[in-house]
Short mmCIF file of C-alpha atoms and ligand atoms in Angstrom, two decimals:
data_model
loop_
_atom_site.label_atom_id
_atom_site.label_comp_id
_atom_site.label_asym_id
_atom_site.label_seq_id
_atom_site.Cartn_x
_atom_site.Cartn_y
_atom_site.Cartn_z
CA UNK A 1 91.36 111.47 147.87
CA UNK A 2 94.76 111.57 146.59
CA UNK A 3 95.78 115.74 146.98
CA UNK A 4 96.12 117.79 144.18
CA UNK A 5 99.72 119.29 144.54
CA UNK A 6 101.30 121.89 142.83
CA UNK A 7 104.12 121.99 145.31
CA UNK A 8 106.20 118.72 143.46
CA UNK A 9 110.10 118.58 144.09
CA UNK A 10 112.21 117.53 140.74
CA UNK A 11 113.37 114.61 142.88
CA UNK A 12 109.66 113.87 143.80
CA UNK A 13 109.05 113.76 140.17
CA UNK A 14 112.11 112.20 139.42
CA UNK A 15 111.18 109.08 141.91
CA UNK A 16 107.75 108.54 140.18
CA UNK A 17 108.80 109.03 137.06
CA UNK A 18 111.84 105.62 137.35
CA UNK A 19 109.67 103.87 138.87
CA UNK A 20 109.19 100.20 137.32
CA UNK A 21 106.87 100.69 134.42
CA UNK A 22 104.38 97.89 135.44
CA UNK A 23 103.94 99.55 139.29
CA UNK A 24 104.21 103.19 137.56
CA UNK A 25 101.12 101.82 135.12
CA UNK A 26 98.99 100.28 138.31
CA UNK A 27 100.11 103.46 140.49
CA UNK A 28 98.45 105.81 137.38
CA UNK A 29 95.63 103.87 136.50
CA UNK A 30 94.99 103.62 140.51
CA UNK A 31 95.04 107.90 141.05
CA UNK A 32 93.33 107.92 137.29
CA UNK A 33 90.18 106.14 139.01
CA UNK A 34 89.74 108.45 141.61
CA UNK A 35 89.25 111.40 139.26
CA UNK A 36 87.94 110.04 135.83
CA UNK A 37 85.96 107.41 134.49
CA UNK A 38 87.97 105.09 133.57
CA UNK A 39 85.96 104.23 130.06
CA UNK A 40 85.45 107.42 129.10
CA UNK A 41 87.87 108.82 126.42
CA UNK A 42 87.61 112.26 125.16
CA UNK A 43 87.42 112.85 121.26
CA UNK A 44 89.32 115.95 119.61
CA UNK A 45 89.09 116.58 116.38
CA UNK A 46 92.37 119.09 115.33
CA UNK A 47 91.94 121.21 111.85
CA UNK A 48 94.79 123.45 110.68
CA UNK A 49 93.08 126.23 109.67
CA UNK A 50 95.79 128.17 108.34
CA UNK A 51 98.87 126.25 107.30
CA UNK A 52 102.57 126.52 106.74
CA UNK A 53 104.38 129.76 105.84
CA UNK A 54 105.26 130.00 109.70
CA UNK A 55 108.59 131.86 110.67
CA UNK A 56 109.33 130.33 113.32
CA UNK A 57 111.94 127.83 113.39
CA UNK A 58 110.32 124.75 115.80
CA UNK A 59 112.77 122.03 114.41
CA UNK A 60 109.97 119.17 114.88
CA UNK A 61 107.91 121.60 112.83
CA UNK A 62 106.73 121.03 109.13
CA UNK A 63 105.05 124.28 108.50
CA UNK A 64 108.10 126.38 109.36
CA UNK A 65 109.27 128.41 106.20
CA UNK A 66 113.00 127.71 107.58
CA UNK A 67 113.04 124.01 106.69
CA UNK A 68 112.14 122.54 103.11
CA UNK A 69 109.18 120.20 103.89
CA UNK A 70 107.24 119.90 100.42
CA UNK A 71 104.26 121.43 102.47
CA UNK A 72 101.63 123.02 100.59
CA UNK A 73 100.85 126.37 102.36
CA UNK A 74 97.43 127.48 102.50
CA UNK A 75 95.59 131.37 104.01
CA UNK A 76 93.10 131.38 106.46
CA UNK A 77 89.94 128.78 105.88
CA UNK A 78 86.80 130.81 105.38
CA UNK A 79 84.74 130.23 108.65
CA UNK A 80 82.10 128.27 106.22
CA UNK A 81 84.71 126.06 105.42
CA UNK A 82 85.26 125.49 109.14
CA UNK A 83 81.70 125.16 110.26
CA UNK A 84 81.25 122.20 107.57
CA UNK A 85 84.39 120.30 108.83
CA UNK A 86 83.18 120.83 112.46
CA UNK A 87 80.09 119.53 111.50
CA UNK A 88 80.96 116.18 110.60
CA UNK A 89 83.71 116.12 113.41
CA UNK A 90 80.58 116.62 115.43
CA UNK A 91 78.50 113.70 113.49
CA UNK A 92 81.67 111.53 113.80
CA UNK A 93 81.62 111.34 117.69
CA UNK A 94 84.01 113.91 118.36
CA UNK A 95 82.91 116.77 121.21
CA UNK A 96 86.67 118.83 121.37
CA UNK A 97 87.14 120.62 118.07
CA UNK A 98 91.05 122.28 118.30
CA UNK A 99 91.71 125.00 115.27
CA UNK A 100 95.69 125.36 114.51
CA UNK A 101 97.58 128.17 112.88
CA UNK A 102 100.91 128.39 111.77
CA UNK A 103 101.36 131.63 113.59
CA UNK A 104 104.01 133.12 116.00
CA UNK A 105 101.83 134.98 117.57
CA UNK A 106 98.18 136.38 117.28
CA UNK A 107 97.96 139.56 115.32
CA UNK A 108 95.11 142.43 115.78
CA UNK A 109 93.70 141.77 112.10
CA UNK A 110 90.84 140.64 110.07
CA UNK A 111 92.31 137.06 110.44
CA UNK A 112 91.96 137.62 113.99
CA UNK A 113 88.23 138.62 113.63
CA UNK A 114 87.56 135.56 111.54
CA UNK A 115 88.99 133.47 114.23
CA UNK A 116 86.98 134.71 116.76
CA UNK A 117 83.84 134.31 114.15
CA UNK A 118 84.76 130.59 113.97
CA UNK A 119 84.84 130.36 117.48
CA UNK A 120 81.60 131.45 118.03
CA UNK A 121 79.73 129.51 115.47
CA UNK A 122 81.56 126.42 116.40
CA UNK A 123 81.02 127.14 120.11
CA UNK A 124 77.34 127.27 119.50
CA UNK A 125 77.21 124.12 117.50
CA UNK A 126 77.80 122.80 121.42
CA UNK A 127 81.60 121.46 120.29
CA UNK A 128 84.54 122.52 123.44
CA UNK A 129 86.29 124.96 120.82
CA UNK A 130 90.11 125.21 121.19
CA UNK A 131 92.46 127.39 119.74
CA UNK A 132 96.70 127.14 118.86
CA UNK A 133 97.49 130.26 117.22
CA UNK A 134 100.76 131.10 118.77
CA UNK A 135 101.40 133.90 121.25
CA UNK A 136 98.76 135.78 122.63
CA UNK A 137 98.17 138.92 124.77
CA UNK A 138 96.21 139.33 127.19
CA UNK A 139 93.37 141.50 125.42
CA UNK A 140 93.62 138.62 122.51
CA UNK A 141 93.05 135.89 125.01
CA UNK A 142 89.62 137.86 126.84
CA UNK A 143 88.67 138.10 123.24
CA UNK A 144 88.59 135.00 122.56
CA UNK A 145 87.03 134.24 126.22
CA UNK A 146 83.98 136.28 124.78
CA UNK A 147 83.82 134.97 121.57
CA UNK A 148 82.94 131.44 123.52
CA UNK A 149 86.81 129.95 123.40
CA UNK A 150 86.90 127.22 126.00
CA UNK A 151 90.74 126.09 125.83
CA UNK A 152 93.79 127.61 124.56
CA UNK A 153 96.83 125.06 123.34
CA UNK A 154 99.96 126.53 124.22
CA UNK A 155 102.49 123.49 124.66
CA UNK A 156 106.22 123.53 127.15
CA UNK A 157 107.02 121.28 123.88
CA UNK A 158 110.54 120.42 126.08
CA UNK A 159 112.30 121.34 129.31
CA UNK A 160 113.58 124.95 129.51
CA UNK A 161 117.03 123.59 129.02
CA UNK A 162 116.67 121.58 126.20
CA UNK A 163 114.35 124.33 124.39
CA UNK A 164 117.13 126.26 122.91
CA UNK A 165 118.70 123.13 121.15
CA UNK A 166 115.06 123.23 119.13
CA UNK A 167 113.55 126.86 118.93
CA UNK A 168 115.47 130.02 118.41
CA UNK A 169 113.23 132.07 117.50
CA UNK A 170 111.32 132.79 121.00
CA UNK A 171 112.04 131.93 124.57
CA UNK A 172 110.59 129.56 127.40
CA UNK A 173 109.51 132.80 129.18
CA UNK A 174 107.53 133.63 126.14
CA UNK A 175 105.17 130.29 126.19
CA UNK A 176 104.93 131.19 130.10
CA UNK A 177 103.59 134.46 129.37
CA UNK A 178 100.71 133.40 126.95
CA UNK A 179 100.07 130.35 129.32
CA UNK A 180 99.84 133.06 132.19
CA UNK A 181 97.32 135.27 129.80
CA UNK A 182 95.66 132.71 128.96
CA UNK A 183 94.96 131.23 132.68
CA UNK A 184 94.34 135.24 133.65
CA UNK A 185 90.79 135.35 130.60
CA UNK A 186 89.64 132.18 132.52
CA UNK A 187 90.08 130.01 129.52
CA UNK A 188 91.23 126.36 129.82
CA UNK A 189 94.69 125.62 129.53
CA UNK A 190 96.17 123.00 127.27
CA UNK A 191 99.68 122.54 127.99
CA UNK A 192 102.16 119.70 127.18
CA UNK A 193 104.97 118.42 125.13
CA UNK A 194 107.30 116.28 122.85
CA UNK A 195 109.40 113.40 123.56
CA UNK A 196 111.44 112.39 120.81
CA UNK A 197 113.44 115.90 120.00
CA UNK A 198 116.82 114.16 121.62
CA UNK A 199 116.18 115.66 125.07
CA UNK A 200 117.74 113.27 127.55
CA UNK A 201 115.33 111.51 130.41
CA UNK A 202 115.80 114.50 132.59
CA UNK A 203 114.58 116.89 130.56
CA UNK A 204 111.49 114.66 130.05
CA UNK A 205 111.04 114.97 134.30
CA UNK A 206 112.31 118.76 134.33
CA UNK A 207 108.90 119.57 131.57
CA UNK A 208 106.87 117.58 133.72
CA UNK A 209 108.02 119.29 136.96
CA UNK A 210 107.38 122.88 135.42
CA UNK A 211 103.57 121.42 134.17
CA UNK A 212 103.11 120.42 137.76
CA UNK A 213 104.26 123.12 139.66
CA UNK A 214 102.26 125.86 137.56
CA UNK A 215 100.22 128.02 139.44
CA UNK A 216 96.96 126.01 138.71
CA UNK A 217 97.62 122.36 136.53
CA UNK A 218 96.42 122.83 132.43
CA UNK A 219 93.34 121.62 132.50
CA UNK A 220 94.57 118.92 129.47
CA UNK A 221 98.16 117.61 128.77
CA UNK A 222 99.03 116.31 125.44
CA UNK A 223 101.52 114.08 125.51
CA UNK A 224 102.95 113.60 121.83
CA UNK A 225 105.76 111.87 120.49
CA UNK A 226 107.64 113.11 117.68
CA UNK A 227 106.28 112.73 113.90
CA UNK A 228 109.68 112.86 112.38
CA UNK A 229 109.51 115.67 109.00
CA UNK A 230 111.43 115.37 105.92
CA UNK A 231 113.56 118.63 105.36
CA UNK A 232 113.72 119.16 109.30
CA UNK A 233 116.53 119.38 111.80
CA UNK A 234 114.86 116.40 113.40
CA UNK A 235 114.12 113.67 110.26
CA UNK A 236 116.54 111.44 111.62
CA UNK A 237 115.45 111.20 114.90
CA UNK A 238 114.50 107.68 116.14
CA UNK A 239 111.15 106.23 116.99
CA UNK A 240 110.19 106.86 120.08
CA UNK A 241 109.69 103.77 122.36
CA UNK A 242 106.05 102.82 123.46
CA UNK A 243 107.34 102.37 127.01
CA UNK A 244 108.62 105.72 127.01
CA UNK A 245 105.42 107.34 125.79
CA UNK A 246 103.59 105.00 128.44
CA UNK A 247 106.03 106.40 131.45
CA UNK A 248 105.24 110.03 130.48
CA UNK A 249 101.37 109.36 130.35
CA UNK A 250 101.40 107.60 133.66
CA UNK A 251 103.70 109.84 135.24
CA UNK A 252 101.46 113.45 134.15
CA UNK A 253 98.64 111.50 135.34
CA UNK A 254 100.35 111.11 138.71
CA UNK A 255 101.35 114.60 139.02
CA UNK A 256 98.30 116.12 137.58
CA UNK A 257 95.90 114.01 138.66
CA UNK A 258 92.12 116.39 137.67
CA UNK A 259 94.31 116.61 133.78
CA UNK A 260 92.77 115.33 130.78
CA UNK A 261 95.95 113.50 129.45
CA UNK A 262 96.13 113.24 125.42
CA UNK A 263 97.44 110.87 123.62
CA UNK A 264 98.76 113.09 120.68
CA UNK A 265 101.14 113.23 118.29
CA UNK A 266 102.79 109.72 117.16
CA UNK A 267 99.06 107.30 117.98
CA UNK A 268 99.45 106.25 114.55
CA UNK A 269 102.34 104.41 114.80
CA UNK A 270 100.86 102.36 117.87
CA UNK A 271 98.64 99.03 117.29
CA UNK A 272 95.67 98.80 119.95
CA UNK A 273 97.15 96.92 122.64
CA UNK A 274 99.92 99.65 123.07
CA UNK A 275 96.94 102.55 122.96
CA UNK A 276 95.10 100.38 125.81
CA UNK A 277 98.19 100.71 127.88
CA UNK A 278 98.77 103.94 127.46
CA UNK A 279 94.50 104.71 128.48
CA UNK A 280 95.45 102.16 131.47
CA UNK A 281 98.46 104.36 132.48
CA UNK A 282 96.14 107.60 132.44
CA UNK A 283 95.80 108.93 128.84
CA UNK A 284 92.42 109.76 128.61
CA UNK A 285 91.73 111.66 125.20
CA UNK A 286 92.96 111.03 121.99
CA UNK A 287 92.77 113.20 118.24
CA UNK A 288 90.39 111.48 115.87
CA UNK A 289 90.24 111.82 111.98
CA UNK A 290 92.38 111.32 109.62
CA UNK A 291 94.70 114.27 110.00
CA UNK A 292 96.46 115.82 112.50
CA UNK A 293 97.26 118.92 111.72
CA UNK A 294 99.64 117.98 108.70
CA UNK A 295 100.38 114.67 109.16
CA UNK A 296 97.74 111.58 108.84
CA UNK A 297 96.38 110.44 112.39
CA UNK A 298 94.91 106.68 112.79
CA UNK A 299 91.59 105.60 110.41
CA UNK A 300 88.52 106.37 111.62
CA UNK A 301 87.29 103.77 111.32
CA UNK A 302 89.86 101.67 112.99
CA UNK A 303 89.50 104.05 115.88
CA UNK A 304 86.04 103.01 115.90
CA UNK A 305 86.66 99.02 116.02
CA UNK A 306 89.18 100.37 119.07
CA UNK A 307 86.61 101.86 121.44
CA UNK A 308 84.38 99.03 120.78
CA UNK A 309 86.61 96.36 121.24
CA UNK A 310 88.19 98.55 124.82
CA UNK A 311 84.57 99.12 125.56
CA UNK A 312 85.37 102.69 125.70
CA UNK A 313 83.03 105.63 125.22
CA UNK A 314 83.42 108.79 124.30
CA UNK A 315 83.26 111.40 126.85
CA UNK A 316 80.74 114.25 126.74
CA UNK A 317 81.44 118.06 126.65
CA UNK A 318 82.37 119.47 129.64
CA UNK A 319 79.73 122.60 128.79
CA UNK A 320 76.59 119.41 128.66
CA UNK A 321 78.00 118.04 131.83
CA UNK A 322 77.81 121.38 133.62
CA UNK A 323 74.10 121.49 131.95
CA UNK A 324 72.97 118.14 132.76
CA UNK A 325 74.50 118.54 136.83
N1 SAM B 1 102.18 127.79 116.10
C1 SAM B 1 101.78 127.44 117.18
C2 SAM B 1 102.26 126.99 118.05
O1 SAM B 1 103.41 126.34 117.81
O2 SAM B 1 102.21 127.06 119.29
C3 SAM B 1 100.13 126.34 117.16
C4 SAM B 1 100.26 124.99 115.84
S1 SAM B 1 101.70 124.20 116.86
C5 SAM B 1 101.99 123.15 115.48
C6 SAM B 1 101.07 122.98 117.97
C7 SAM B 1 102.02 122.13 118.64
O3 SAM B 1 101.94 120.69 117.89
C8 SAM B 1 103.25 122.40 118.62
O4 SAM B 1 103.56 123.27 119.57
C9 SAM B 1 104.10 120.83 119.24
O5 SAM B 1 103.99 120.35 120.36
C10 SAM B 1 103.16 120.01 118.12
N2 SAM B 1 103.69 119.69 117.05
C11 SAM B 1 104.35 120.48 115.53
N3 SAM B 1 104.74 119.54 114.94
C12 SAM B 1 104.49 117.90 115.81
C13 SAM B 1 105.46 116.89 115.12
N4 SAM B 1 106.06 116.82 113.95
N5 SAM B 1 105.81 115.97 116.12
C14 SAM B 1 104.95 115.98 117.27
N6 SAM B 1 104.14 117.29 117.66
C15 SAM B 1 104.80 118.65 117.03
C1 DTB B 2 99.56 118.96 120.53
O1 DTB B 2 99.78 118.69 121.77
N1 DTB B 2 99.33 118.03 119.45
C2 DTB B 2 98.73 118.44 118.20
C3 DTB B 2 97.87 119.80 119.16
N2 DTB B 2 98.47 119.85 120.36
C4 DTB B 2 97.89 121.30 118.10
C5 DTB B 2 99.29 118.65 117.21
C6 DTB B 2 100.30 117.72 116.39
C7 DTB B 2 100.87 117.99 115.14
C8 DTB B 2 101.38 117.07 114.79
C9 DTB B 2 102.42 117.10 113.47
C10 DTB B 2 101.53 117.70 112.18
O2 DTB B 2 100.62 116.93 111.90
O3 DTB B 2 101.70 118.85 111.42
FE1 SF4 B 3 104.88 127.25 113.40
FE2 SF4 B 3 104.13 126.57 115.89
FE3 SF4 B 3 105.24 124.76 113.68
FE4 SF4 B 3 106.73 126.57 115.28
S1 SF4 B 3 104.98 125.09 115.92
S2 SF4 B 3 107.06 126.44 113.55
S3 SF4 B 3 105.13 128.42 115.81
S4 SF4 B 3 103.25 126.31 113.42
#
């Protein structure tokens, strides 16, 4: 069995990343088969439970108040509304339900109490619940854990070097601190990044190196391609090449063999053959449903057809797996 390593050097990561792409896919596919069932894909649903009006200035985001993106802001949804959407997601084969809020950080107020209620109720439905709510203290992480939260998403987004060209309202260190709080509370860590933000290959390598040398690898690594949003500073960024996505996915798979590698934002721009290459390269998780947080996602019917053609099946939730074992 390929060992799990947290001591990768930047040189090693660079060599893997620069491997000729077909050889890279082959190596990643081989490691993928040691740790995962290659015909299983985790199907996740995203829901923006609180949309827009965010004080942060993340240059890629439709939800920042700093940019004129024509997004309709929405206050925190009701628990009932969220439960009804989660029910439909489950009926459509989703096993993981991720709730996102356009917050800089979680505050200890009524809204957080509502979030805890949502986590409790969705978790009781048998779905793996994930949240992405911005920065989190250790105490807040513990409360989420007690409410039944399975995973917390908090992305590094890019390399430490490129970070302050993208976001000025918080630091890379802030990000790492929240990740440590999540890890300490025994919540599963979901952490990845975005490509297409004007970063260099060295930046991508550096971000992958940071992820793969965390004291423990994230259990989930989302790989996003920038969805350019009109009105943001990154609106004119060129489309990310599918081969760049494949290279990121394959390198992540080799560096972090056990992680679920999620083909996240940007999938809507890919045809079935391109997505199949991502799955071959080690991606084993997707977001399904017509919408990501604020932008369109692949049509459910198309995804169902893709699963049939590629003979893939949705993965059962971890919770159920543990009960079956
Ligand atoms: N406000 C919280 C935060 O920033 O952590 C949670 C929500 S935030 C929208 C979650 C993640 O979505 C970001 O960290 C970023 O990686 C990703 N994201 C946001 N807008 C995106 C875009 N236009 N294209 C690709 N990924 C995006
Ligand atoms: C992640 O890495 N990507 C998702 C999820 N985690 C929260 C978000 C993608 C957002 C894409 C842009 C939008 O829909 O607003
Ligand atoms: Fe706010 Fe998150 Fe968007 Fe940044 S990525 S502006 S923190 S919602």
